[in-house]
Amino acid sequence: MEFQHVPLWQVDQILDEFPSLQENKKTEVTIVGAGITGITTAYLLAKKGVKVIVIDRDKVANGTTGNTTAKVTAQHGIIYDEFIQHFGEEKALQYYRSQIDAIELIQSLVQDHDIDCQLEEQDAILYTNNEKNRDKLEKEYKAYQKLGIKGEEMDRIPFSIPAKYALKMKQQAQFHPIYYLKTLVDEIKKNGGEIYQNTVATDIENGAHSIVRTINEQQVQCNIVSNHVVIASHFPFYEGTAFYSARMYPSRSYIVSFTSEQEFPGGMYLDIDQPKRSLRTIKHNNQPIWLLAGEAHKTGQYKNSDTPYKILKDFAKKHLEPSQFHYEWSAQDYTTLDKIPYIGRLNKDRPEILVATGYRKWGMTNSTVAAKLLSDLILEKDNPYTALYQPTRFHADPDLKKFTSINTNVASKFIQGKLTTNDRNKTLQRGSAIKKKQNGQNIGIYKDENDELHAVDTTCTHLGCELNWNDTEKSWDCPCHGSRFTYKGRVIEGPAIKDLDQIHDMYEDKN
Ligand SMILES: Cc1cc2nc3c(=O)[nH]c(=O)nc-3n(C[C@H](O)[C@H](O)[C@H](O)COP(=O)(O)OP(=O)(O)OC[C@H]3O[C@@H](n4cnc5c(N)ncnc54)[C@H](O)[C@@H]3O)c2cc1C
């Protein structure tokens, strides 16, 4: 295995390629986004005989789903004590039950279709080496006891990573997400569903039916007329009046994978101290590969001078005896104001539009909760979790404080970005970028390995925030809402639909 800057999940390239949409279509349900949310929703509906069309601006499962760590668990950090304090025991229990239902649904699909995706039971373990956090974790254990969650206290973890206290949630799981989704994609096709890639949804028009406007990579514009639209595009590409831009923030994390001299002792680990580290294994080419994740930061706001990959590798070398590093990759996810995802109808005026987003890096189960809930809404079946995940909710207390701080941060990034001055004196190295002001416009210039320069307007095409250079992934990233662009200006991910303007007349500084 050579070292590669790609996610381990995607190395085998087992997923089919699909055409882009070339003509207008009519269907019962249009699903925008072919990650785990869109594919699972399409699967559940297609199995019930509903005609579905899934479109993706990229390929199937090439977004966050293809870059995850794929722990399948209801242990989502320390949340149950907080949920009990904020929303009461009943809602905290509902959240837990919905996640367990999701794990059971994944298990039953794997069993029904005999999916070879390494789904296996594992305990999930949170740990800390910090006295203050020990107190929090002990409170979390009490919350487990109140909610009837099968937990266990531990006074150490089986690695040389220092830890004074740990909390186990028993009988959770892990899998290979792409092998799992491959079968669901095959089933969607078998049941009459259609999938199109390289097809961007740009808008939803209102009418007797919803019309999803699309444009494909050859710039052909098509409409899909449907009764329902499911927005499964990670950040909702269409917000209506739901203001997701003000109600979620994006955070990136990094993953390095390696073989180790040590034998992995089993379990899936996450520390609750800063900086956080997450650990699990997966068999790849018959070898156990360790996945170490961490170095989370708000998108577009990385501050350390060392790259996240270097920091993670140094941590692995210090504690986990790596024999060889193999793959590394990164991804981002969105967190809502109250840490509960937004899943359900977009708003009262557009009940035919459904949305699922804001999984806080726990999307293997949350996407499955979403797929069940959204398909139940479309099939007009009751679902016990509709109210809990309602996207239109707004919890004034205690989220108000958080809401203000999230928005203050976005506003300050916006203003800060707009005031950025020239970086002219810096020499531009190969593989790096600078920002420059030209005729009143902020431009970002990247020098590639052949000394060719690529200049773009660094104003985000989503809502106009100023982009920052991400030197680790060589991309222009938006610190406000997480849109990301290649150095040539092409949208990679996030809510932006339009590419950045390329600048061809740089260095003609007329100021
Ligand atoms: C580093 C990291 C580790 C994680 N680890 C775990 C874990 O261990 N366990 C866990 O439960 N969760 C984990 N998560 C979270 C989980 O991976 C995500 O929540 C989940 O994959 C999101 O799936 P999705 O289908 O909603 O989004 P995505 O997989 O991002 O799919 C959205 C799709 O929509 C497409 N799209 C976007 N805009 C448009 C448009 N306008 N038109 C057409 N298509 C569009 C995109 O191309 C993309 O394919 C992790 C997340 C991160 C960042």
Coordinates of C-alpha atoms and ligand atoms in Angstrom, one line a residue:
M1 CA 0.0 0.0 0.0
E2 CA 1.5 3.3 -1.1
F3 CA 0.9 6.5 0.9
Q4 CA -1.9 8.4 -0.7
H5 CA -3.8 11.6 0.0
V6 CA -7.2 10.0 -0.5
P7 CA -9.8 8.5 1.8
L8 CA -9.3 4.8 2.5
W9 CA -13.0 4.2 1.8
Q10 CA -12.6 5.3 -1.9
V11 CA -9.4 3.4 -2.8
D12 CA -11.3 0.4 -4.2
Q13 CA -13.5 2.5 -6.4
I14 CA -16.5 0.1 -6.3
L15 CA -19.3 2.6 -6.9
D16 CA -20.8 2.9 -10.4
E17 CA -20.5 6.1 -12.4
F18 CA -23.8 7.7 -13.6
P19 CA -24.6 10.0 -16.5
S20 CA -25.4 13.7 -15.9
L21 CA -29.0 14.9 -16.4
Q22 CA -29.6 15.8 -20.1
E23 CA -33.4 16.3 -20.3
N24 CA -36.4 17.5 -18.3
K25 CA -37.9 14.8 -16.1
K26 CA -41.1 14.1 -14.1
T27 CA -41.0 12.0 -10.9
E28 CA -42.7 11.6 -7.5
V29 CA -39.6 12.5 -5.4
T30 CA -36.5 14.4 -6.4
I31 CA -33.5 13.9 -4.0
V32 CA -30.7 16.4 -4.2
G33 CA -27.5 14.8 -2.8
A34 CA -26.2 11.3 -3.1
G35 CA -24.4 11.0 0.2
I36 CA -25.6 8.5 2.9
T37 CA -28.7 10.7 3.6
G38 CA -29.9 10.9 -0.1
I39 CA -29.1 7.3 -0.9
T40 CA -30.7 5.8 2.2
T41 CA -33.8 8.0 1.7
A42 CA -34.0 7.0 -2.0
Y43 CA -33.6 3.3 -1.0
L44 CA -36.4 3.4 1.5
L45 CA -38.8 5.1 -0.9
A46 CA -37.9 3.0 -4.0
K47 CA -38.5 -0.1 -1.9
K48 CA -42.0 1.2 -1.3
G49 CA -42.6 1.6 -5.0
V50 CA -42.1 5.4 -5.1
K51 CA -40.5 6.8 -8.2
V52 CA -37.3 8.6 -7.2
I53 CA -34.6 10.6 -9.0
V54 CA -31.4 11.3 -7.2
I55 CA -29.0 14.0 -8.5
D56 CA -25.6 15.0 -7.3
R57 CA -23.3 17.7 -8.4
D58 CA -20.3 15.4 -8.0
K59 CA -20.3 11.5 -7.8
V60 CA -22.2 9.2 -5.4
A61 CA -20.8 9.3 -1.9
N62 CA -17.9 11.6 -2.8
G63 CA -18.9 14.3 -0.3
T64 CA -18.6 14.0 3.5
T65 CA -19.9 10.5 3.4
G66 CA -16.9 9.3 1.4
N67 CA -14.6 11.1 3.9
T68 CA -16.0 10.1 7.2
T69 CA -14.7 7.7 10.0
A70 CA -18.0 5.7 10.0
K71 CA -18.5 4.8 13.6
V72 CA -22.1 3.8 13.9
T73 CA -23.0 4.8 17.4
A74 CA -25.4 6.7 19.7
Q75 CA -22.4 7.9 21.7
H76 CA -22.1 11.4 20.1
G77 CA -19.6 12.9 22.5
I78 CA -20.9 14.1 25.9
I79 CA -24.5 15.1 25.0
Y80 CA -27.0 13.2 27.1
D81 CA -26.4 15.1 30.3
E82 CA -26.6 18.4 28.3
F83 CA -29.8 17.2 26.5
I84 CA -31.4 16.3 29.8
Q85 CA -30.5 19.8 31.2
H86 CA -31.7 21.7 28.2
F87 CA -34.6 19.7 26.9
G88 CA -35.6 17.3 29.7
E89 CA -35.3 13.5 30.1
E90 CA -38.0 12.6 27.6
K91 CA -36.4 14.4 24.6
A92 CA -32.9 13.2 25.6
L93 CA -34.3 9.6 25.6
Q94 CA -36.0 10.2 22.3
Y95 CA -32.7 11.3 20.8
Y96 CA -31.0 8.2 22.1
R97 CA -33.8 5.9 20.9
S98 CA -33.8 7.4 17.4
Q99 CA -30.1 6.7 17.1
I100 CA -30.5 3.1 18.3
D101 CA -33.4 2.6 15.9
A102 CA -31.0 3.8 13.2
I103 CA -28.3 1.3 14.2
E104 CA -30.9 -1.4 14.1
L105 CA -32.1 -0.3 10.6
I106 CA -28.5 -0.4 9.3
Q107 CA -28.1 -3.8 10.8
S108 CA -31.3 -5.1 9.3
L109 CA -30.4 -3.8 5.8
V110 CA -27.0 -5.4 6.0
Q111 CA -28.6 -8.7 7.0
D112 CA -31.5 -8.5 4.4
H113 CA -29.1 -7.9 1.6
D114 CA -26.2 -9.8 2.9
I115 CA -23.9 -6.7 2.6
D116 CA -20.3 -7.4 3.0
C117 CA -19.3 -4.0 4.6
Q118 CA -17.5 -5.1 7.8
L119 CA -20.4 -4.1 10.0
E120 CA -19.4 -5.3 13.4
E121 CA -20.3 -4.7 17.0
Q122 CA -17.9 -2.4 18.9
D123 CA -18.1 -0.6 22.2
A124 CA -17.8 3.2 22.0
I125 CA -15.5 4.8 24.6
L126 CA -15.1 8.5 25.6
Y127 CA -12.1 9.3 27.7
T128 CA -10.4 12.1 29.5
N129 CA -7.1 12.9 31.2
N130 CA -8.4 16.2 32.7
E131 CA -10.0 16.5 36.1
K132 CA -12.6 19.1 35.0
N133 CA -13.7 16.8 32.1
R134 CA -13.7 13.8 34.4
D135 CA -16.5 15.6 36.3
K136 CA -18.4 16.1 33.0
L137 CA -17.9 12.5 32.0
E138 CA -19.2 11.3 35.4
K139 CA -22.3 13.4 34.9
E140 CA -22.7 11.8 31.5
Y141 CA -22.5 8.4 33.1
K142 CA -25.3 9.5 35.5
A143 CA -27.3 10.6 32.4
Y144 CA -26.7 7.1 30.9
Q145 CA -28.2 5.6 34.1
K146 CA -31.2 7.9 34.0
L147 CA -31.9 7.0 30.4
G148 CA -31.2 3.3 30.7
I149 CA -28.2 3.4 28.4
K150 CA -25.9 0.4 28.8
G151 CA -22.7 2.1 30.0
E152 CA -19.7 1.3 32.1
E153 CA -17.1 3.4 33.8
M154 CA -13.4 2.6 33.1
D155 CA -10.3 4.0 34.9
R156 CA -8.0 3.5 31.9
I157 CA -7.9 2.9 28.1
P158 CA -5.8 0.2 26.5
F159 CA -3.2 2.5 24.9
S160 CA -0.3 4.6 26.1
I161 CA -2.5 7.7 25.6
P162 CA -2.8 9.2 29.1
A163 CA -6.4 8.8 30.4
K164 CA -7.7 9.0 34.0
Y165 CA -11.3 8.1 33.3
A166 CA -13.4 6.7 30.5
L167 CA -17.0 5.9 29.8
K168 CA -18.1 3.0 27.6
M169 CA -21.4 2.8 25.7
K170 CA -21.8 -0.9 25.0
Q171 CA -22.8 -2.7 21.8
Q172 CA -22.3 0.0 19.2
A173 CA -20.9 -0.6 15.7
Q174 CA -18.6 0.4 12.9
F175 CA -18.6 -0.4 9.1
H176 CA -17.3 0.5 5.7
P177 CA -19.7 3.1 4.4
I178 CA -19.0 2.7 0.7
Y179 CA -19.5 -1.1 0.6
Y180 CA -22.8 -0.5 2.5
L181 CA -24.0 2.2 0.1
K182 CA -23.0 0.2 -3.0
T183 CA -25.7 -2.3 -2.2
L184 CA -28.3 0.4 -1.5
V185 CA -27.4 2.1 -4.8
D186 CA -27.9 -1.2 -6.7
E187 CA -31.3 -1.7 -4.9
I188 CA -32.4 1.8 -5.9
K189 CA -31.6 1.0 -9.6
K190 CA -33.4 -2.4 -9.3
N191 CA -36.5 -0.7 -8.0
G192 CA -36.7 1.8 -10.8
G193 CA -34.9 4.7 -9.3
E194 CA -32.7 7.0 -11.4
I195 CA -29.4 8.5 -10.4
Y196 CA -27.5 11.4 -12.1
Q197 CA -24.1 12.7 -11.3
N198 CA -22.3 16.0 -12.3
T199 CA -25.7 17.7 -12.1
V200 CA -26.1 20.7 -9.8
A201 CA -29.5 21.7 -8.4
T202 CA -29.6 25.5 -8.5
D203 CA -33.1 26.4 -7.3
I204 CA -36.6 25.1 -6.5
E205 CA -39.5 26.8 -8.2
N206 CA -42.9 26.9 -6.7
G207 CA -46.0 25.8 -8.6
A208 CA -48.7 23.1 -8.5
H209 CA -45.6 20.8 -8.3
S210 CA -42.1 21.6 -7.2
I211 CA -39.6 22.1 -10.0
V212 CA -36.0 21.5 -9.3
R213 CA -33.8 23.5 -11.7
T214 CA -30.5 21.9 -12.6
I215 CA -27.5 22.4 -14.7
N216 CA -25.0 19.7 -15.7
E217 CA -21.3 19.8 -16.4
Q218 CA -21.9 20.6 -20.1
Q219 CA -24.0 23.6 -18.9
V220 CA -27.3 22.0 -20.1
Q221 CA -30.2 23.2 -18.0
C222 CA -33.0 20.8 -17.1
N223 CA -36.0 20.8 -14.8
I224 CA -37.3 18.0 -12.7
V225 CA -41.0 18.3 -11.8
S226 CA -41.9 16.3 -8.7
N227 CA -44.4 16.1 -5.8
H228 CA -41.7 16.2 -3.2
V229 CA -38.1 17.4 -3.0
V230 CA -35.6 16.1 -0.5
I231 CA -32.7 18.4 0.2
A232 CA -29.9 16.0 1.2
S233 CA -27.1 18.2 0.0
H234 CA -25.3 18.4 3.3
F235 CA -25.6 22.2 3.6
P236 CA -29.1 22.8 2.2
F237 CA -28.6 24.2 -1.4
Y238 CA -32.0 25.9 -1.1
E239 CA -32.8 27.6 2.2
G240 CA -36.2 29.2 1.4
T241 CA -36.8 31.4 4.5
A242 CA -35.2 28.8 6.8
F243 CA -31.9 30.8 7.4
Y244 CA -29.6 27.8 7.8
S245 CA -26.7 30.1 7.1
A246 CA -27.4 31.7 10.5
R247 CA -28.3 28.5 12.3
M248 CA -25.3 26.2 11.6
Y249 CA -21.5 26.4 11.5
P250 CA -19.0 24.1 9.7
S251 CA -16.1 22.3 11.3
R252 CA -13.3 20.4 9.5
S253 CA -11.4 17.4 10.9
Y254 CA -8.5 15.3 9.5
I255 CA -7.8 11.6 9.4
V256 CA -4.5 9.7 9.1
S257 CA -4.4 6.0 8.7
F258 CA -1.6 3.5 9.5
T259 CA -0.6 0.0 10.3
S260 CA 0.8 -0.4 13.8
E261 CA 3.2 -2.6 15.7
Q262 CA 0.5 -2.9 18.3
E263 CA -2.5 -5.1 18.2
F264 CA -5.7 -3.0 18.2
P265 CA -7.5 -3.9 21.4
G266 CA -11.1 -3.4 20.0
G267 CA -13.4 -0.5 20.6
M268 CA -14.0 3.0 19.1
Y269 CA -12.4 5.8 21.0
L270 CA -13.0 9.6 21.4
D271 CA -11.4 11.8 23.9
I272 CA -13.3 14.8 25.3
D273 CA -10.2 16.9 26.0
Q274 CA -8.7 19.4 23.5
P275 CA -7.4 18.7 21.0
K276 CA -9.7 15.8 20.5
R277 CA -8.6 12.5 19.0
S278 CA -10.7 9.7 17.6
L279 CA -9.6 6.1 16.9
R280 CA -11.0 3.0 15.2
T281 CA -9.7 0.3 12.9
I282 CA -10.9 -1.2 9.6
K283 CA -9.6 -4.2 7.6
H284 CA -8.1 -3.1 4.3
N285 CA -6.3 -5.6 2.0
N286 CA -6.6 -8.1 5.0
Q287 CA -4.6 -5.8 7.2
P288 CA -6.0 -3.9 10.3
I289 CA -5.6 -0.2 9.5
W290 CA -5.9 2.3 12.3
L291 CA -7.8 5.5 11.7
L292 CA -6.8 8.4 13.9
A293 CA -8.9 11.6 13.5
G294 CA -8.7 15.0 15.0
E295 CA -7.4 18.6 14.7
A296 CA -11.0 19.9 14.3
H297 CA -11.4 23.6 13.5
K298 CA -14.0 25.9 12.1
T299 CA -13.7 25.8 8.3
G300 CA -11.5 28.5 6.9
Q301 CA -10.1 29.3 10.3
Y302 CA -7.1 27.0 10.9
K303 CA -4.4 28.8 12.9
N304 CA -1.5 26.3 13.6
S305 CA 1.7 26.5 11.6
D306 CA 2.1 22.7 11.4
T307 CA -0.4 20.9 9.1
P308 CA -3.1 18.9 10.9
Y309 CA -1.7 15.7 9.2
K310 CA 1.7 16.3 10.7
I311 CA 0.3 16.9 14.2
L312 CA -1.8 13.7 14.0
K313 CA 1.1 11.7 12.7
D314 CA 3.3 13.0 15.6
F315 CA 0.6 12.0 18.0
A316 CA 0.4 8.5 16.5
K317 CA 4.3 8.2 16.6
K318 CA 4.2 9.2 20.3
H319 CA 1.5 6.8 21.5
L320 CA 0.5 4.2 18.9
E321 CA 3.6 2.7 17.3
P322 CA 2.7 3.2 13.6
S323 CA 4.8 1.0 11.3
Q324 CA 3.6 2.7 8.1
F325 CA 1.2 5.6 7.2
H326 CA -1.2 4.8 4.3
Y327 CA -4.0 7.2 3.5
E328 CA -4.9 10.7 4.8
W329 CA -8.0 12.8 4.2
S330 CA -10.2 15.5 5.7
A331 CA -13.9 16.5 5.7
Q332 CA -16.3 18.9 7.4
D333 CA -19.7 18.7 8.9
Y334 CA -22.3 21.2 10.3
T335 CA -23.5 21.8 13.8
T336 CA -26.9 23.3 14.6
L337 CA -27.6 25.8 17.4
D338 CA -28.9 23.1 19.8
K339 CA -26.7 20.2 18.5
I340 CA -29.8 18.3 17.3
P341 CA -30.0 17.9 13.5
Y342 CA -32.6 19.7 11.4
I343 CA -34.7 17.0 9.8
G344 CA -38.2 17.4 8.4
R345 CA -40.3 19.9 6.4
L346 CA -38.4 23.0 5.3
N347 CA -41.2 25.3 6.6
K348 CA -44.9 25.5 6.7
D349 CA -45.2 27.4 3.4
R350 CA -43.3 24.7 1.5
P351 CA -44.4 21.4 3.1
E352 CA -43.4 19.5 -0.1
I353 CA -39.7 20.4 0.5
L354 CA -37.9 18.3 3.1
V355 CA -34.5 18.7 4.5
A356 CA -31.9 16.9 6.6
T357 CA -28.7 18.6 7.8
G358 CA -26.5 19.5 10.8
Y359 CA -25.3 16.1 12.0
R360 CA -22.3 17.4 14.1
K361 CA -20.0 14.6 12.7
W362 CA -22.5 11.9 13.7
G363 CA -24.1 11.4 10.4
M364 CA -24.0 7.6 10.0
T365 CA -26.9 7.2 12.4
N366 CA -28.4 10.7 11.9
S367 CA -28.7 10.2 8.2
T368 CA -30.5 7.0 8.8
V369 CA -32.8 8.7 11.3
A370 CA -33.4 11.3 8.6
A371 CA -34.0 8.8 5.8
K372 CA -36.7 7.0 7.9
L373 CA -38.3 10.2 9.1
L374 CA -38.4 11.9 5.6
S375 CA -39.6 8.8 3.9
D376 CA -42.4 8.4 6.6
L377 CA -43.4 12.1 6.0
I378 CA -43.6 11.4 2.2
L379 CA -45.5 8.2 2.7
E380 CA -47.8 9.9 5.2
K381 CA -46.8 7.6 8.0
D382 CA -46.4 8.6 11.7
N383 CA -42.9 8.9 12.9
P384 CA -42.2 9.2 16.7
Y385 CA -39.3 11.7 16.2
T386 CA -40.9 14.3 13.9
A387 CA -41.2 17.0 16.6
L388 CA -37.7 16.4 18.1
Y389 CA -35.9 17.1 14.7
Q390 CA -38.4 19.7 13.3
P391 CA -36.1 22.1 11.4
T392 CA -38.3 25.1 12.2
R393 CA -37.7 24.9 15.9
F394 CA -35.9 27.6 17.7
H395 CA -34.9 27.0 21.3
A396 CA -34.4 30.5 22.8
D397 CA -32.7 29.2 25.9
P398 CA -29.9 28.3 26.2
D399 CA -29.2 28.5 22.4
L400 CA -29.6 32.3 22.3
K401 CA -26.1 32.8 23.7
K402 CA -24.7 30.4 21.2
F403 CA -26.7 31.9 18.4
T404 CA -25.2 35.3 19.1
S405 CA -21.7 34.0 19.4
I406 CA -21.9 32.0 16.1
N407 CA -23.2 35.0 14.3
T408 CA -20.7 37.4 15.9
N409 CA -18.0 35.1 14.6
V410 CA -19.5 35.0 11.1
A411 CA -19.9 38.8 11.0
S412 CA -16.4 39.4 12.3
K413 CA -15.0 37.0 9.6
F414 CA -16.9 38.8 7.0
I415 CA -15.6 42.2 8.1
Q416 CA -12.1 41.0 8.8
G417 CA -12.0 39.4 5.3
K418 CA -13.1 42.6 3.7
L419 CA -10.4 44.6 5.4
T420 CA -7.6 42.2 4.5
T421 CA -4.7 44.1 3.1
N422 CA -2.1 43.2 0.5
D423 CA 0.3 40.4 1.2
R424 CA 2.5 41.7 -1.6
N425 CA 5.8 41.5 0.2
K426 CA 5.5 37.8 0.7
T427 CA 7.4 35.7 -1.9
L428 CA 5.1 33.2 -3.5
Q429 CA 6.4 29.7 -3.2
R430 CA 5.3 26.7 -5.4
G431 CA 2.2 25.1 -3.9
S432 CA 1.2 28.2 -1.9
A433 CA -1.0 31.2 -2.3
I434 CA -1.2 34.9 -1.4
K435 CA -3.9 37.5 -1.4
K436 CA -3.6 40.8 -3.2
K437 CA -5.8 43.8 -3.6
Q438 CA -6.2 44.9 -7.2
N439 CA -8.5 47.7 -8.4
G440 CA -10.3 47.4 -5.1
Q441 CA -10.9 43.7 -5.5
N442 CA -9.4 41.0 -3.3
I443 CA -7.8 38.3 -5.4
G444 CA -6.1 35.1 -4.4
I445 CA -3.1 33.9 -6.4
Y446 CA -1.9 30.3 -6.2
K447 CA 1.4 29.1 -7.8
D448 CA 1.3 25.5 -8.9
E449 CA 4.2 23.0 -9.2
N450 CA 5.0 24.2 -12.7
D451 CA 5.2 27.9 -11.6
E452 CA 1.9 28.7 -13.3
L453 CA -0.2 31.2 -11.5
H454 CA -4.0 30.8 -10.9
A455 CA -5.8 33.9 -9.7
V456 CA -9.4 34.1 -8.5
D457 CA -11.7 36.6 -6.9
T458 CA -11.8 35.5 -3.2
T459 CA -15.3 36.7 -2.6
C460 CA -17.5 33.7 -1.8
T461 CA -20.2 33.3 -4.4
H462 CA -22.7 32.1 -1.7
L463 CA -23.2 35.2 0.5
G464 CA -20.1 37.3 -0.2
C465 CA -17.8 36.4 2.7
E466 CA -14.0 36.7 2.1
L467 CA -12.3 33.3 1.6
N468 CA -9.2 32.1 3.4
W469 CA -6.4 30.0 1.9
N470 CA -6.4 26.4 3.2
D471 CA -2.7 25.4 2.8
T472 CA -3.3 21.8 3.8
E473 CA -5.9 21.0 1.1
K474 CA -4.9 23.8 -1.4
S475 CA -8.3 25.3 -1.5
W476 CA -10.1 28.6 -0.8
D477 CA -12.4 28.1 2.2
C478 CA -15.2 30.3 3.5
P479 CA -15.0 30.9 7.2
C480 CA -18.7 31.8 7.4
H481 CA -20.7 28.9 5.9
G482 CA -18.1 26.4 4.7
S483 CA -18.1 26.7 0.9
R484 CA -14.8 25.5 -0.5
F485 CA -13.3 26.1 -3.9
T486 CA -10.2 24.7 -5.8
Y487 CA -7.4 27.1 -6.5
K488 CA -8.9 27.4 -10.0
G489 CA -12.1 28.5 -8.4
R490 CA -14.3 25.4 -8.8
V491 CA -16.8 24.7 -6.1
I492 CA -15.8 21.7 -4.0
E493 CA -18.4 21.7 -1.3
G494 CA -20.7 23.8 0.8
P495 CA -23.7 26.0 -0.1
A496 CA -22.0 27.9 -3.0
I497 CA -23.4 26.9 -6.4
K498 CA -21.4 29.3 -8.6
D499 CA -17.6 28.9 -9.2
L500 CA -15.3 31.8 -8.3
D501 CA -14.4 34.3 -11.0
Q502 CA -11.0 33.7 -12.5
I503 CA -8.8 36.8 -12.8
H504 CA -6.7 36.9 -16.0
D505 CA -5.1 40.4 -15.7
M506 CA -3.4 40.2 -12.4
Y507 CA -0.3 42.2 -11.4
E508 CA -1.7 45.2 -13.3
D509 CA -2.1 47.0 -10.0
K510 CA -3.6 50.4 -10.7
N511 CA -4.0 51.5 -7.1
Ligands
LIG1 C1 -14.0 14.0 9.7 C2 -15.4 13.5 9.9 C3 -15.5 12.3 10.6 C4 -16.8 11.8 10.7 N1 -17.0 10.6 11.4 C5 -18.2 10.1 11.6 C6 -18.4 8.9 12.4 O1 -17.4 8.3 12.8 N2 -19.6 8.5 12.6 C7 -20.7 9.2 12.2 O2 -21.8 8.8 12.5 N3 -20.6 10.4 11.5 C8 -19.3 10.8 11.2 N4 -19.2 12.0 10.5 C9 -20.4 12.6 9.9 C10 -20.9 12.0 8.6 O3 -19.8 11.6 7.8 C11 -21.7 13.1 7.9 O4 -22.6 13.7 8.7 C12 -22.5 12.4 6.7 O5 -21.6 11.7 5.9 C13 -23.3 13.4 5.9 O6 -23.9 12.8 4.9 P1 -24.8 13.5 3.9 O7 -25.4 12.6 3.0 O8 -25.8 14.4 4.7 O9 -23.9 14.6 3.2 P2 -22.8 14.3 2.0 O10 -22.2 13.0 2.2 O11 -21.9 15.5 2.0 O12 -23.7 14.3 0.7 C14 -24.2 15.5 0.2 C15 -24.2 15.4 -1.3 O13 -24.9 16.5 -1.9 C16 -24.2 16.9 -3.0 N5 -24.6 18.3 -3.3 C17 -24.3 19.4 -2.6 N6 -24.9 20.5 -3.1 C18 -25.5 20.0 -4.2 C19 -26.3 20.7 -5.3 N7 -26.6 22.0 -5.2 N8 -26.8 19.9 -6.3 C20 -26.6 18.6 -6.3 N9 -25.9 17.9 -5.4 C21 -25.4 18.7 -4.4 C22 -22.7 16.8 -2.7 O14 -21.9 16.6 -3.9 C23 -22.7 15.5 -1.9 O15 -22.4 14.3 -2.6 C24 -17.9 12.5 10.3 C25 -17.8 13.7 9.7 C26 -16.5 14.2 9.5 C27 -16.4 15.6 8.8

